[in-house]
mmCIF file of C-alpha atoms in Angstrom:
data_model
loop_
_atom_site.group_PDB
_atom_site.id
_atom_site.type_symbol
_atom_site.label_atom_id
_atom_site.label_comp_id
_atom_site.label_asym_id
_atom_site.label_seq_id
_atom_site.Cartn_x
_atom_site.Cartn_y
_atom_site.Cartn_z
ATOM 1 C CA MET A 1 10.948 9.118 20.797
ATOM 2 C CA ALA A 2 11.195 6.987 24.448
ATOM 3 C CA PRO A 3 9.192 8.839 27.162
ATOM 4 C CA ASN A 4 11.231 12.367 27.432
ATOM 5 C CA GLU A 5 14.134 11.602 29.308
ATOM 6 C CA SER A 6 14.732 14.591 31.775
ATOM 7 C CA ALA A 7 10.824 15.385 32.729
ATOM 8 C CA ARG A 8 10.735 11.403 33.569
ATOM 9 C CA SER A 9 14.023 11.303 35.547
ATOM 10 C CA THR A 10 13.139 14.898 36.891
ATOM 11 C CA ARG A 11 10.005 12.982 38.488
ATOM 12 C CA ASP A 12 11.257 10.186 39.333
ATOM 13 C CA LYS A 13 13.732 10.967 41.132
ATOM 14 C CA HIS A 14 16.745 9.510 40.099
ATOM 15 C CA THR A 15 16.163 6.750 41.652
ATOM 16 C CA PRO A 16 17.243 3.814 39.543
ATOM 17 C CA ASP A 17 13.790 1.698 41.029
ATOM 18 C CA ALA A 18 12.112 3.889 39.801
ATOM 19 C CA THR A 19 13.672 4.048 36.544
ATOM 20 C CA ARG A 20 13.101 0.317 36.134
ATOM 21 C CA ARG A 21 9.564 0.241 37.018
ATOM 22 C CA SER A 22 9.461 3.512 34.142
ATOM 23 C CA GLU A 23 11.060 0.948 32.482
ATOM 24 C CA ARG A 24 8.569 -1.956 32.663
ATOM 25 C CA SER A 25 5.231 -0.098 32.604
ATOM 26 C CA ARG A 26 6.937 1.454 28.825
ATOM 27 C CA ARG A 27 6.966 -1.305 27.958
ATOM 28 C CA ALA A 28 3.914 -3.336 28.836
ATOM 29 C CA ILE A 29 2.497 -0.125 27.625
ATOM 30 C CA TYR A 30 4.201 -0.506 23.983
ATOM 31 C CA ASP A 31 3.637 -4.391 24.379
ATOM 32 C CA ALA A 32 -0.683 -3.349 24.769
ATOM 33 C CA ALA A 33 -0.926 -0.856 22.326
ATOM 34 C CA LEU A 34 1.227 -2.883 19.417
ATOM 35 C CA ALA A 35 -1.996 -5.894 20.456
ATOM 36 C CA LEU A 36 -4.979 -3.892 20.805
ATOM 37 C CA VAL A 37 -4.576 -2.949 17.220
ATOM 38 C CA ALA A 38 -3.634 -5.863 15.769
ATOM 39 C CA GLU A 39 -6.510 -7.152 17.355
ATOM 40 C CA VAL A 40 -8.981 -4.978 16.587
ATOM 41 C CA GLY A 41 -8.082 -2.185 15.073
ATOM 42 C CA TYR A 42 -6.486 1.185 14.978
ATOM 43 C CA PRO A 43 -10.068 3.134 15.311
ATOM 44 C CA ARG A 44 -11.215 1.338 18.472
ATOM 45 C CA THR A 45 -7.403 1.256 20.546
ATOM 46 C CA THR A 46 -8.489 3.742 23.134
ATOM 47 C CA ILE A 47 -5.653 5.107 25.210
ATOM 48 C CA GLU A 48 -7.782 3.067 28.512
ATOM 49 C CA GLY A 49 -7.982 0.411 26.622
ATOM 50 C CA ILE A 50 -4.307 0.612 26.703
ATOM 51 C CA ALA A 51 -3.908 1.172 29.851
ATOM 52 C CA ALA A 52 -6.919 -1.651 31.207
ATOM 53 C CA ARG A 53 -3.878 -4.642 29.217
ATOM 54 C CA ALA A 54 -0.547 -2.904 30.536
ATOM 55 C CA GLY A 55 -2.093 -2.919 34.121
ATOM 56 C CA VAL A 56 -0.696 0.857 34.229
ATOM 57 C CA GLY A 57 -3.053 3.988 35.591
ATOM 58 C CA LYS A 58 -4.751 6.027 32.771
ATOM 59 C CA GLN A 59 -2.551 9.226 33.544
ATOM 60 C CA THR A 60 0.651 7.183 33.902
ATOM 61 C CA ILE A 61 -0.288 7.346 29.590
ATOM 62 C CA TYR A 62 -1.165 10.247 29.095
ATOM 63 C CA ARG A 63 2.040 11.912 31.353
ATOM 64 C CA TRP A 64 4.068 10.308 28.398
ATOM 65 C CA TRP A 65 2.186 11.258 25.693
ATOM 66 C CA PRO A 66 -0.102 13.621 24.516
ATOM 67 C CA SER A 67 -2.292 11.509 22.487
ATOM 68 C CA LYS A 68 -2.856 7.770 21.131
ATOM 69 C CA ALA A 69 -1.641 8.477 17.752
ATOM 70 C CA ASP A 70 1.541 8.980 19.810
ATOM 71 C CA VAL A 71 1.620 5.885 21.652
ATOM 72 C CA VAL A 72 1.239 3.472 18.520
ATOM 73 C CA LEU A 73 3.442 5.436 16.435
ATOM 74 C CA GLU A 74 6.242 4.539 19.251
ATOM 75 C CA ALA A 75 5.236 1.331 19.870
ATOM 76 C CA PHE A 76 5.862 0.745 16.599
ATOM 77 C CA LEU A 77 8.707 2.922 16.433
ATOM 78 C CA ASP A 78 10.342 0.443 19.098
ATOM 79 C CA LEU A 79 9.122 -2.820 17.928
ATOM 80 C CA SER A 80 11.092 -1.494 14.152
ATOM 81 C CA GLU A 81 14.095 -0.855 16.709
ATOM 82 C CA GLN A 82 13.856 -4.445 17.938
ATOM 83 C CA ALA A 83 14.020 -5.677 14.884
ATOM 84 C CA ALA A 84 16.742 -3.675 13.431
ATOM 85 C CA GLN A 85 18.676 -4.568 16.420
ATOM 86 C CA ALA A 86 18.083 -8.716 15.942
ATOM 87 C CA ALA A 87 19.071 -8.393 12.170
ATOM 88 C CA GLY A 88 22.008 -7.471 13.503
ATOM 89 C CA GLN A 89 21.548 -3.835 11.652
ATOM 90 C CA GLU A 90 22.695 -0.772 13.192
ATOM 91 C CA ALA A 91 19.526 0.836 13.024
ATOM 92 C CA HIS A 92 20.810 4.552 11.873
ATOM 93 C CA ALA A 93 22.534 3.739 9.373
ATOM 94 C CA LEU A 94 22.944 1.112 5.615
ATOM 95 C CA PRO A 95 25.660 -1.139 5.018
ATOM 96 C CA ASP A 96 28.713 0.547 2.969
ATOM 97 C CA THR A 97 30.950 -2.247 2.058
ATOM 98 C CA GLY A 98 31.879 -0.449 -1.604
ATOM 99 C CA ASP A 99 29.308 -3.431 -3.443
ATOM 100 C CA LEU A 100 26.258 -1.313 -3.717
ATOM 101 C CA ALA A 101 24.224 -4.590 -4.729
ATOM 102 C CA ALA A 102 25.461 -6.487 -2.070
ATOM 103 C CA ASP A 103 24.792 -3.508 0.227
ATOM 104 C CA LEU A 104 20.591 -3.640 -0.810
ATOM 105 C CA LYS A 105 20.447 -6.709 -0.834
ATOM 106 C CA LEU A 106 21.277 -7.914 2.297
ATOM 107 C CA VAL A 107 19.144 -4.837 3.887
ATOM 108 C CA LEU A 108 16.158 -6.319 0.923
ATOM 109 C CA ARG A 109 16.776 -9.416 2.801
ATOM 110 C CA ALA A 110 16.088 -8.856 6.355
ATOM 111 C CA THR A 111 12.549 -6.675 5.549
ATOM 112 C CA VAL A 112 11.846 -9.454 3.822
ATOM 113 C CA ASP A 113 12.608 -11.580 6.996
ATOM 114 C CA GLU A 114 10.688 -9.099 9.188
ATOM 115 C CA LEU A 115 7.851 -8.803 6.964
ATOM 116 C CA HIS A 116 7.776 -12.457 7.582
ATOM 117 C CA ASP A 117 7.905 -12.623 11.216
ATOM 118 C CA PRO A 118 3.949 -12.652 13.077
ATOM 119 C CA ALA A 119 4.798 -10.365 16.235
ATOM 120 C CA PHE A 120 5.157 -7.223 13.172
ATOM 121 C CA GLU A 121 3.019 -8.763 10.944
ATOM 122 C CA ALA A 122 -0.424 -7.984 11.989
ATOM 123 C CA PRO A 123 0.234 -5.027 14.073
ATOM 124 C CA SER A 124 1.356 -3.317 11.077
ATOM 125 C CA ARG A 125 -1.129 -4.319 8.594
ATOM 126 C CA ALA A 126 -3.442 -2.121 11.008
ATOM 127 C CA LEU A 127 -1.352 0.717 11.128
ATOM 128 C CA ALA A 128 -1.314 0.557 7.433
ATOM 129 C CA ALA A 129 -4.682 0.059 6.684
ATOM 130 C CA GLU A 130 -6.009 2.856 9.099
ATOM 131 C CA GLY A 131 -2.930 5.827 7.459
ATOM 132 C CA VAL A 132 -4.535 4.805 4.167
ATOM 133 C CA VAL A 133 -8.445 5.905 4.751
ATOM 134 C CA ASN A 134 -7.263 8.233 7.279
ATOM 135 C CA GLU A 135 -4.327 11.180 6.041
ATOM 136 C CA GLU A 136 -3.587 12.960 9.174
ATOM 137 C CA LEU A 137 -2.339 9.419 11.008
ATOM 138 C CA GLY A 138 -0.862 8.571 7.548
ATOM 139 C CA ARG A 139 1.232 11.381 6.946
ATOM 140 C CA ARG A 140 2.837 11.058 10.624
ATOM 141 C CA PHE A 141 2.953 7.219 10.030
ATOM 142 C CA VAL A 142 5.448 8.153 6.892
ATOM 143 C CA ALA A 143 7.054 11.345 8.531
ATOM 144 C CA LYS A 144 7.798 9.232 12.192
ATOM 145 C CA LEU A 145 8.475 5.003 10.755
ATOM 146 C CA LEU A 146 8.927 5.505 6.980
ATOM 147 C CA GLU A 147 10.416 7.898 6.121
ATOM 148 C CA PRO A 148 13.592 7.846 8.571
ATOM 149 C CA GLN A 149 14.002 4.540 7.664
ATOM 150 C CA LEU A 150 13.726 5.281 3.712
ATOM 151 C CA ARG A 151 16.612 8.327 4.521
ATOM 152 C CA LEU A 152 18.848 5.475 5.313
ATOM 153 C CA TYR A 153 18.787 4.379 1.697
ATOM 154 C CA VAL A 154 18.487 7.796 0.750
ATOM 155 C CA ASP A 155 22.229 8.913 2.627
ATOM 156 C CA ARG A 156 23.505 4.657 1.240
ATOM 157 C CA LEU A 157 22.566 6.284 -2.925
ATOM 158 C CA ARG A 158 24.169 9.293 -1.976
ATOM 159 C CA SER A 159 27.188 7.648 -1.046
ATOM 160 C CA ALA A 160 27.445 5.272 -4.271
ATOM 161 C CA GLN A 161 26.614 8.767 -6.082
ATOM 162 C CA ALA A 162 29.836 9.532 -4.431
ATOM 163 C CA ALA A 163 31.376 6.533 -5.753
ATOM 164 C CA GLY A 164 30.373 6.804 -8.768
ATOM 165 C CA ASP A 165 27.534 4.017 -8.796
ATOM 166 C CA VAL A 166 24.744 5.671 -9.179
ATOM 167 C CA ARG A 167 24.412 8.261 -11.474
ATOM 168 C CA ALA A 168 24.490 12.525 -10.856
ATOM 169 C CA ASP A 169 21.771 13.322 -12.249
ATOM 170 C CA VAL A 170 19.364 10.543 -10.281
ATOM 171 C CA ASP A 171 17.401 11.617 -7.218
ATOM 172 C CA PRO A 172 17.787 9.186 -4.936
ATOM 173 C CA ARG A 173 14.635 9.709 -2.553
ATOM 174 C CA ILE A 174 13.136 8.953 -6.065
ATOM 175 C CA ALA A 175 15.725 5.901 -6.847
ATOM 176 C CA LEU A 176 15.290 4.297 -3.537
ATOM 177 C CA GLU A 177 11.298 3.263 -4.704
ATOM 178 C CA LEU A 178 12.644 1.326 -7.138
ATOM 179 C CA PHE A 179 13.024 -1.573 -4.885
ATOM 180 C CA VAL A 180 11.141 -0.957 -1.768
ATOM 181 C CA SER A 181 7.896 0.002 -3.146
ATOM 182 C CA PRO A 182 7.405 -3.597 -4.893
ATOM 183 C CA LEU A 183 8.136 -5.231 -1.954
ATOM 184 C CA ALA A 184 6.077 -2.975 0.222
ATOM 185 C CA GLN A 185 2.831 -3.304 -2.134
ATOM 186 C CA ARG A 186 3.624 -7.097 -2.143
ATOM 187 C CA TRP A 187 3.229 -7.232 1.276
ATOM 188 C CA LEU A 188 0.159 -4.370 1.347
ATOM 189 C CA GLN A 189 -1.634 -6.303 -1.391
ATOM 190 C CA TYR A 190 -1.173 -9.262 -1.425
ATOM 191 C CA THR A 191 0.264 -8.695 -5.314
ATOM 192 C CA GLY A 192 2.489 -11.186 -5.653
ATOM 193 C CA PRO A 193 5.385 -13.293 -3.055
ATOM 194 C CA ILE A 194 8.585 -12.499 -1.649
ATOM 195 C CA SER A 195 11.213 -13.993 -1.320
ATOM 196 C CA TYR A 196 15.169 -13.329 -1.347
ATOM 197 C CA GLU A 197 15.499 -14.141 -5.017
ATOM 198 C CA TYR A 198 12.399 -11.611 -5.254
ATOM 199 C CA THR A 199 14.162 -8.471 -3.464
ATOM 200 C CA ASP A 200 17.672 -8.849 -5.087
ATOM 201 C CA THR A 201 15.729 -9.342 -8.418
ATOM 202 C CA LEU A 202 13.980 -5.552 -7.277
ATOM 203 C CA VAL A 203 18.114 -4.550 -7.182
ATOM 204 C CA ASP A 204 19.230 -5.820 -9.800
ATOM 205 C CA TYR A 205 16.699 -4.191 -11.951
ATOM 206 C CA ALA A 206 17.044 -0.886 -10.533
ATOM 207 C CA LEU A 207 20.613 -0.886 -11.138
ATOM 208 C CA GLY A 208 21.126 -2.160 -14.284
ATOM 209 C CA GLY A 209 17.422 -1.108 -16.094
ATOM 210 C CA ILE A 210 15.596 -3.539 -17.836
ATOM 211 C CA ALA A 211 16.177 -1.782 -20.878
ATOM 212 C CA PRO A 212 19.556 -3.583 -22.874
ATOM 213 C CA ARG A 213 22.976 -2.532 -22.583
ATOM 214 C CA MET B 1 -18.873 -8.828 -14.786
ATOM 215 C CA ALA B 2 -22.683 -7.342 -15.182
ATOM 216 C CA PRO B 3 -24.791 -9.383 -13.928
ATOM 217 C CA ASN B 4 -24.571 -12.746 -16.121
ATOM 218 C CA GLU B 5 -26.383 -11.715 -19.469
ATOM 219 C CA SER B 6 -28.306 -14.601 -20.416
ATOM 220 C CA ALA B 7 -29.978 -15.154 -17.175
ATOM 221 C CA ARG B 8 -30.986 -12.150 -17.144
ATOM 222 C CA SER B 9 -32.008 -11.506 -20.183
ATOM 223 C CA THR B 10 -34.229 -14.522 -19.401
ATOM 224 C CA ARG B 11 -35.760 -13.613 -16.317
ATOM 225 C CA ASP B 12 -36.598 -10.526 -18.128
ATOM 226 C CA LYS B 13 -37.991 -11.942 -20.956
ATOM 227 C CA HIS B 14 -35.953 -9.635 -23.221
ATOM 228 C CA THR B 15 -38.733 -6.815 -22.914
ATOM 229 C CA PRO B 16 -36.318 -3.526 -24.184
ATOM 230 C CA ASP B 17 -38.479 -2.095 -21.211
ATOM 231 C CA ALA B 18 -36.946 -4.774 -18.893
ATOM 232 C CA THR B 19 -33.430 -4.513 -20.182
ATOM 233 C CA ARG B 20 -33.664 -0.658 -19.245
ATOM 234 C CA ARG B 21 -34.514 -1.272 -15.973
ATOM 235 C CA SER B 22 -32.119 -3.735 -15.250
ATOM 236 C CA GLU B 23 -29.471 -1.353 -16.514
ATOM 237 C CA ARG B 24 -30.961 1.307 -13.864
ATOM 238 C CA SER B 25 -30.779 -1.275 -11.266
ATOM 239 C CA ARG B 26 -27.556 -2.152 -11.708
ATOM 240 C CA ARG B 27 -25.909 1.502 -12.149
ATOM 241 C CA ALA B 28 -27.887 2.373 -9.268
ATOM 242 C CA ILE B 29 -26.745 -0.212 -6.843
ATOM 243 C CA TYR B 30 -23.167 0.297 -8.142
ATOM 244 C CA ASP B 31 -23.771 3.726 -7.098
ATOM 245 C CA ALA B 32 -24.567 2.822 -3.418
ATOM 246 C CA ALA B 33 -22.265 0.390 -2.798
ATOM 247 C CA LEU B 34 -19.450 2.436 -4.412
ATOM 248 C CA ALA B 35 -20.652 5.850 -1.713
ATOM 249 C CA LEU B 36 -21.090 3.850 1.205
ATOM 250 C CA VAL B 37 -17.448 2.238 1.289
ATOM 251 C CA ALA B 38 -16.393 4.958 1.297
ATOM 252 C CA GLU B 39 -19.148 6.439 3.685
ATOM 253 C CA VAL B 40 -18.745 4.288 5.776
ATOM 254 C CA GLY B 41 -16.112 1.635 4.800
ATOM 255 C CA TYR B 42 -16.397 -2.052 3.652
ATOM 256 C CA PRO B 43 -17.176 -3.841 7.209
ATOM 257 C CA ARG B 44 -19.511 -1.321 7.881
ATOM 258 C CA THR B 45 -21.300 -1.514 3.403
ATOM 259 C CA THR B 46 -24.571 -3.714 4.278
ATOM 260 C CA ILE B 47 -26.452 -5.486 1.129
ATOM 261 C CA GLU B 48 -29.668 -3.716 2.913
ATOM 262 C CA GLY B 49 -27.525 -0.282 2.740
ATOM 263 C CA ILE B 50 -26.656 -0.720 -0.911
ATOM 264 C CA ALA B 51 -30.670 -1.918 -1.379
ATOM 265 C CA ALA B 52 -32.121 0.981 0.563
ATOM 266 C CA ARG B 53 -29.771 3.673 -1.314
ATOM 267 C CA ALA B 54 -30.018 1.919 -4.442
ATOM 268 C CA GLY B 55 -33.696 2.396 -3.915
ATOM 269 C CA VAL B 56 -33.973 -1.711 -4.957
ATOM 270 C CA GLY B 57 -35.407 -4.750 -2.991
ATOM 271 C CA LYS B 58 -32.315 -6.548 -0.698
ATOM 272 C CA GLN B 59 -33.414 -9.309 -3.805
ATOM 273 C CA THR B 60 -32.672 -7.538 -6.708
ATOM 274 C CA ILE B 61 -29.002 -7.601 -5.465
ATOM 275 C CA TYR B 62 -28.674 -11.073 -4.369
ATOM 276 C CA ARG B 63 -30.403 -12.017 -7.710
ATOM 277 C CA TRP B 64 -27.063 -10.530 -9.325
ATOM 278 C CA TRP B 65 -24.104 -11.041 -7.221
ATOM 279 C CA PRO B 66 -23.583 -13.500 -4.228
ATOM 280 C CA SER B 67 -22.544 -11.762 -1.594
ATOM 281 C CA LYS B 68 -21.375 -8.076 -0.068
ATOM 282 C CA ALA B 69 -17.374 -8.770 -1.635
ATOM 283 C CA ASP B 70 -18.218 -9.626 -5.233
ATOM 284 C CA VAL B 71 -20.841 -6.431 -5.904
ATOM 285 C CA VAL B 72 -18.679 -3.775 -4.332
ATOM 286 C CA LEU B 73 -15.865 -5.617 -6.576
ATOM 287 C CA GLU B 74 -17.413 -5.284 -9.606
ATOM 288 C CA ALA B 75 -18.738 -1.749 -8.574
ATOM 289 C CA PHE B 76 -15.016 -1.046 -8.555
ATOM 290 C CA LEU B 77 -14.744 -3.150 -11.885
ATOM 291 C CA ASP B 78 -16.690 -0.778 -13.372
ATOM 292 C CA LEU B 79 -15.585 2.659 -12.655
ATOM 293 C CA SER B 80 -12.065 1.472 -13.404
ATOM 294 C CA GLU B 81 -13.733 0.750 -16.717
ATOM 295 C CA GLN B 82 -15.320 4.295 -16.949
ATOM 296 C CA ALA B 83 -12.262 5.326 -15.930
ATOM 297 C CA ALA B 84 -9.885 4.103 -19.181
ATOM 298 C CA GLN B 85 -12.930 4.993 -21.158
ATOM 299 C CA ALA B 86 -12.592 8.103 -19.830
ATOM 300 C CA ALA B 87 -8.814 8.908 -20.327
ATOM 301 C CA GLY B 88 -9.732 7.570 -24.015
ATOM 302 C CA GLN B 89 -8.103 4.043 -23.562
ATOM 303 C CA GLU B 90 -9.079 0.535 -24.897
ATOM 304 C CA ALA B 91 -9.358 -0.574 -21.284
ATOM 305 C CA HIS B 92 -7.573 -4.259 -22.772
ATOM 306 C CA ALA B 93 -4.547 -3.485 -24.055
ATOM 307 C CA LEU B 94 -1.782 -0.078 -23.643
ATOM 308 C CA PRO B 95 -0.536 1.549 -26.584
ATOM 309 C CA ASP B 96 1.843 0.075 -28.936
ATOM 310 C CA THR B 97 3.470 3.273 -31.074
ATOM 311 C CA GLY B 98 6.839 0.864 -30.795
ATOM 312 C CA ASP B 99 8.196 3.173 -28.012
ATOM 313 C CA LEU B 100 8.453 1.992 -24.884
ATOM 314 C CA ALA B 101 9.425 4.464 -22.566
ATOM 315 C CA ALA B 102 6.321 7.564 -24.707
ATOM 316 C CA ASP B 103 3.479 4.678 -24.433
ATOM 317 C CA LEU B 104 4.549 3.882 -20.603
ATOM 318 C CA LYS B 105 4.449 7.802 -19.530
ATOM 319 C CA LEU B 106 1.335 8.034 -21.015
ATOM 320 C CA VAL B 107 -0.438 5.031 -19.482
ATOM 321 C CA LEU B 108 1.347 6.180 -16.153
ATOM 322 C CA ARG B 109 -0.068 9.931 -16.387
ATOM 323 C CA ALA B 110 -3.548 8.479 -17.275
ATOM 324 C CA THR B 111 -3.411 6.725 -13.663
ATOM 325 C CA VAL B 112 -2.330 9.849 -12.565
ATOM 326 C CA ASP B 113 -5.443 11.623 -13.133
ATOM 327 C CA GLU B 114 -6.941 8.691 -12.263
ATOM 328 C CA LEU B 115 -6.054 8.934 -8.368
ATOM 329 C CA HIS B 116 -6.479 12.623 -8.172
ATOM 330 C CA ASP B 117 -10.082 11.841 -9.323
ATOM 331 C CA PRO B 118 -12.163 12.096 -6.292
ATOM 332 C CA ALA B 119 -14.638 9.785 -7.435
ATOM 333 C CA PHE B 120 -11.842 7.182 -7.330
ATOM 334 C CA GLU B 121 -10.725 8.258 -4.332
ATOM 335 C CA ALA B 122 -12.268 7.410 -1.557
ATOM 336 C CA PRO B 123 -14.080 4.350 -2.437
ATOM 337 C CA SER B 124 -10.764 3.432 -3.644
ATOM 338 C CA ARG B 125 -9.128 4.040 -0.237
ATOM 339 C CA ALA B 126 -11.560 2.402 1.289
ATOM 340 C CA LEU B 127 -10.890 -0.802 -0.040
ATOM 341 C CA ALA B 128 -7.362 -1.105 -0.441
ATOM 342 C CA ALA B 129 -7.101 -0.073 3.171
ATOM 343 C CA GLU B 130 -9.325 -3.332 3.866
ATOM 344 C CA GLY B 131 -7.665 -5.209 2.110
ATOM 345 C CA VAL B 132 -4.371 -4.610 3.533
ATOM 346 C CA VAL B 133 -5.920 -6.035 6.706
ATOM 347 C CA ASN B 134 -8.566 -9.047 5.246
ATOM 348 C CA GLU B 135 -6.196 -10.736 3.059
ATOM 349 C CA GLU B 136 -9.156 -12.750 1.722
ATOM 350 C CA LEU B 137 -10.600 -9.530 0.841
ATOM 351 C CA GLY B 138 -6.851 -8.494 -0.674
ATOM 352 C CA ARG B 139 -6.281 -11.344 -2.998
ATOM 353 C CA ARG B 140 -9.855 -11.021 -4.849
ATOM 354 C CA PHE B 141 -9.507 -7.519 -5.066
ATOM 355 C CA VAL B 142 -5.893 -7.960 -6.496
ATOM 356 C CA ALA B 143 -7.129 -11.317 -8.855
ATOM 357 C CA LYS B 144 -10.227 -8.425 -10.085
ATOM 358 C CA LEU B 145 -9.440 -5.748 -10.376
ATOM 359 C CA LEU B 146 -5.541 -4.846 -10.169
ATOM 360 C CA GLU B 147 -4.154 -8.047 -12.147
ATOM 361 C CA PRO B 148 -5.781 -7.592 -15.096
ATOM 362 C CA GLN B 149 -4.247 -4.035 -14.986
ATOM 363 C CA LEU B 150 -0.787 -5.429 -14.205
ATOM 364 C CA ARG B 151 -1.148 -8.243 -16.999
ATOM 365 C CA LEU B 152 -1.790 -5.058 -19.661
ATOM 366 C CA TYR B 153 2.021 -3.927 -18.742
ATOM 367 C CA VAL B 154 3.470 -8.059 -18.593
ATOM 368 C CA ASP B 155 2.197 -7.414 -21.884
ATOM 369 C CA ARG B 156 3.614 -4.673 -23.374
ATOM 370 C CA LEU B 157 6.918 -5.227 -21.805
ATOM 371 C CA ARG B 158 6.721 -8.786 -23.456
ATOM 372 C CA SER B 159 6.121 -6.883 -27.106
ATOM 373 C CA ALA B 160 9.014 -4.438 -25.798
ATOM 374 C CA GLN B 161 10.802 -7.388 -25.123
ATOM 375 C CA ALA B 162 10.306 -9.668 -28.822
ATOM 376 C CA ALA B 163 11.409 -5.522 -30.579
ATOM 377 C CA GLY B 164 14.423 -5.603 -28.561
ATOM 378 C CA ASP B 165 13.683 -2.576 -26.324
ATOM 379 C CA VAL B 166 13.386 -4.489 -23.023
ATOM 380 C CA ARG B 167 16.720 -7.410 -22.394
ATOM 381 C CA ALA B 168 15.238 -11.204 -22.537
ATOM 382 C CA ASP B 169 16.336 -12.237 -19.158
ATOM 383 C CA VAL B 170 13.789 -10.078 -17.909
ATOM 384 C CA ASP B 171 10.781 -11.034 -15.749
ATOM 385 C CA PRO B 172 7.847 -8.778 -16.862
ATOM 386 C CA ARG B 173 5.704 -9.586 -13.680
ATOM 387 C CA ILE B 174 9.004 -8.484 -11.857
ATOM 388 C CA ALA B 175 9.674 -5.247 -13.930
ATOM 389 C CA LEU B 176 6.017 -3.477 -14.102
ATOM 390 C CA GLU B 177 6.374 -3.402 -10.594
ATOM 391 C CA LEU B 178 9.836 -0.750 -10.688
ATOM 392 C CA PHE B 179 7.129 2.296 -11.760
ATOM 393 C CA VAL B 180 3.915 1.062 -11.026
ATOM 394 C CA SER B 181 4.384 -0.016 -7.232
ATOM 395 C CA PRO B 182 6.294 3.391 -6.025
ATOM 396 C CA LEU B 183 3.115 5.186 -7.675
ATOM 397 C CA ALA B 184 0.949 2.716 -5.562
ATOM 398 C CA GLN B 185 2.870 3.037 -2.618
ATOM 399 C CA ARG B 186 2.882 6.933 -2.567
ATOM 400 C CA TRP B 187 -1.064 7.207 -3.422
ATOM 401 C CA LEU B 188 -1.871 4.407 -0.186
ATOM 402 C CA GLN B 189 0.994 5.935 2.062
ATOM 403 C CA TYR B 190 0.928 9.518 1.376
ATOM 404 C CA THR B 191 4.886 8.597 0.487
ATOM 405 C CA GLY B 192 5.330 11.172 -1.382
ATOM 406 C CA PRO B 193 3.994 13.603 -4.486
ATOM 407 C CA ILE B 194 2.273 12.508 -7.203
ATOM 408 C CA SER B 195 2.590 13.826 -10.774
ATOM 409 C CA TYR B 196 3.719 13.236 -14.362
ATOM 410 C CA GLU B 197 7.155 14.990 -13.789
ATOM 411 C CA TYR B 198 7.657 12.089 -11.591
ATOM 412 C CA THR B 199 5.924 8.859 -12.772
ATOM 413 C CA ASP B 200 8.353 10.158 -16.037
ATOM 414 C CA THR B 201 10.948 10.079 -13.791
ATOM 415 C CA LEU B 202 10.588 6.247 -12.697
ATOM 416 C CA VAL B 203 9.785 4.757 -16.473
ATOM 417 C CA ASP B 204 13.122 6.462 -17.572
ATOM 418 C CA TYR B 205 14.886 4.875 -14.156
ATOM 419 C CA ALA B 206 13.863 1.648 -14.892
ATOM 420 C CA LEU B 207 14.335 1.136 -18.447
ATOM 421 C CA GLY B 208 17.905 2.890 -18.297
ATOM 422 C CA GLY B 209 18.725 1.870 -14.824
ATOM 423 C CA ILE B 210 19.884 3.645 -11.853
ATOM 424 C CA ALA B 211 23.421 2.610 -12.910
ATOM 425 C CA PRO B 212 25.803 5.056 -14.469
ATOM 426 C CA ARG B 213 25.866 2.955 -18.505
#
């Protein structure tokens, strides 16, 4: 996801200073990309604009990323990884304490915090909005950013099926949408307030169903 | 929702010809608004552009609607009402045959058809995308278009609670999101295919829960 490590280190000849400089440039480019998308929207964000704001040459960006979509999507990927780390979560697995409801509630509460984070809000909305009307970008957004996160829910629900906490005939990829999609829609479309109580309720309804037991 | 009836008929002095002319203009304005939003997006759609495309004067539009947002939102409202009628649905209530799962599946299948309808797709995406980054428009979109539709689900779930088919402690406004929001997210964000089988599954999971019974 970061610029190809081996290509970069070859080009920079492995000197520690060059690596630090590259890392600083990469960070400046990500910050500039996110800021521009938030301020002027995706269509009016350009490689030139990102380079100017980041204080790097255009060629520095083209050396690492083939297109605007690539640099913007990787800036977002980096943003979500930072958010996951800040929330004390391993980015590559959901908690598995054996209590499925508790684990899901914990992760969704962290997502609620992330959605309320101003650093995340404006650029994420701008990219999501563009994805709605730009199918190619929307599908790349899903493949690179959303689907890897949804896979973590699939894995956790599979483990719950093995433990007998989710029915074996349930499709985990659909089941996760019962709690993930309502939160996404409230955030994207302003259809209702977002709170821990709300996401806790979604998990309870999804696991237990709304019909009498 | 249509131009104020009494104001219009007074101005037009109640002659049948004038009423027909007004109705033709209103229809032309709605069609032009939807086409423009689909083609150039909401931000670049203007009252001037709508008037030119509809072949009416700008003042005709301002006489009936105070702003661009109003005419665009009413054009969408009209579009959904037409879709509901085409699907043979009463726009103001969900079916209530006593079989909750069957009723919900029927309505969601009609929504699947609507989402696949090209006349609906482009303008709806453009308006939804704008609502993501334009909170004021997003909230009006919800209040005028989305929430009235969601109230029909609330009513149907309340009736199911009275019949003992949904637990009394369930909040219907949240419960409906278990099947409505996944469909909305798949459509908005291209997170997965949309089919009758998919929406049927959502209803089954939401009613019965994904945990073993």
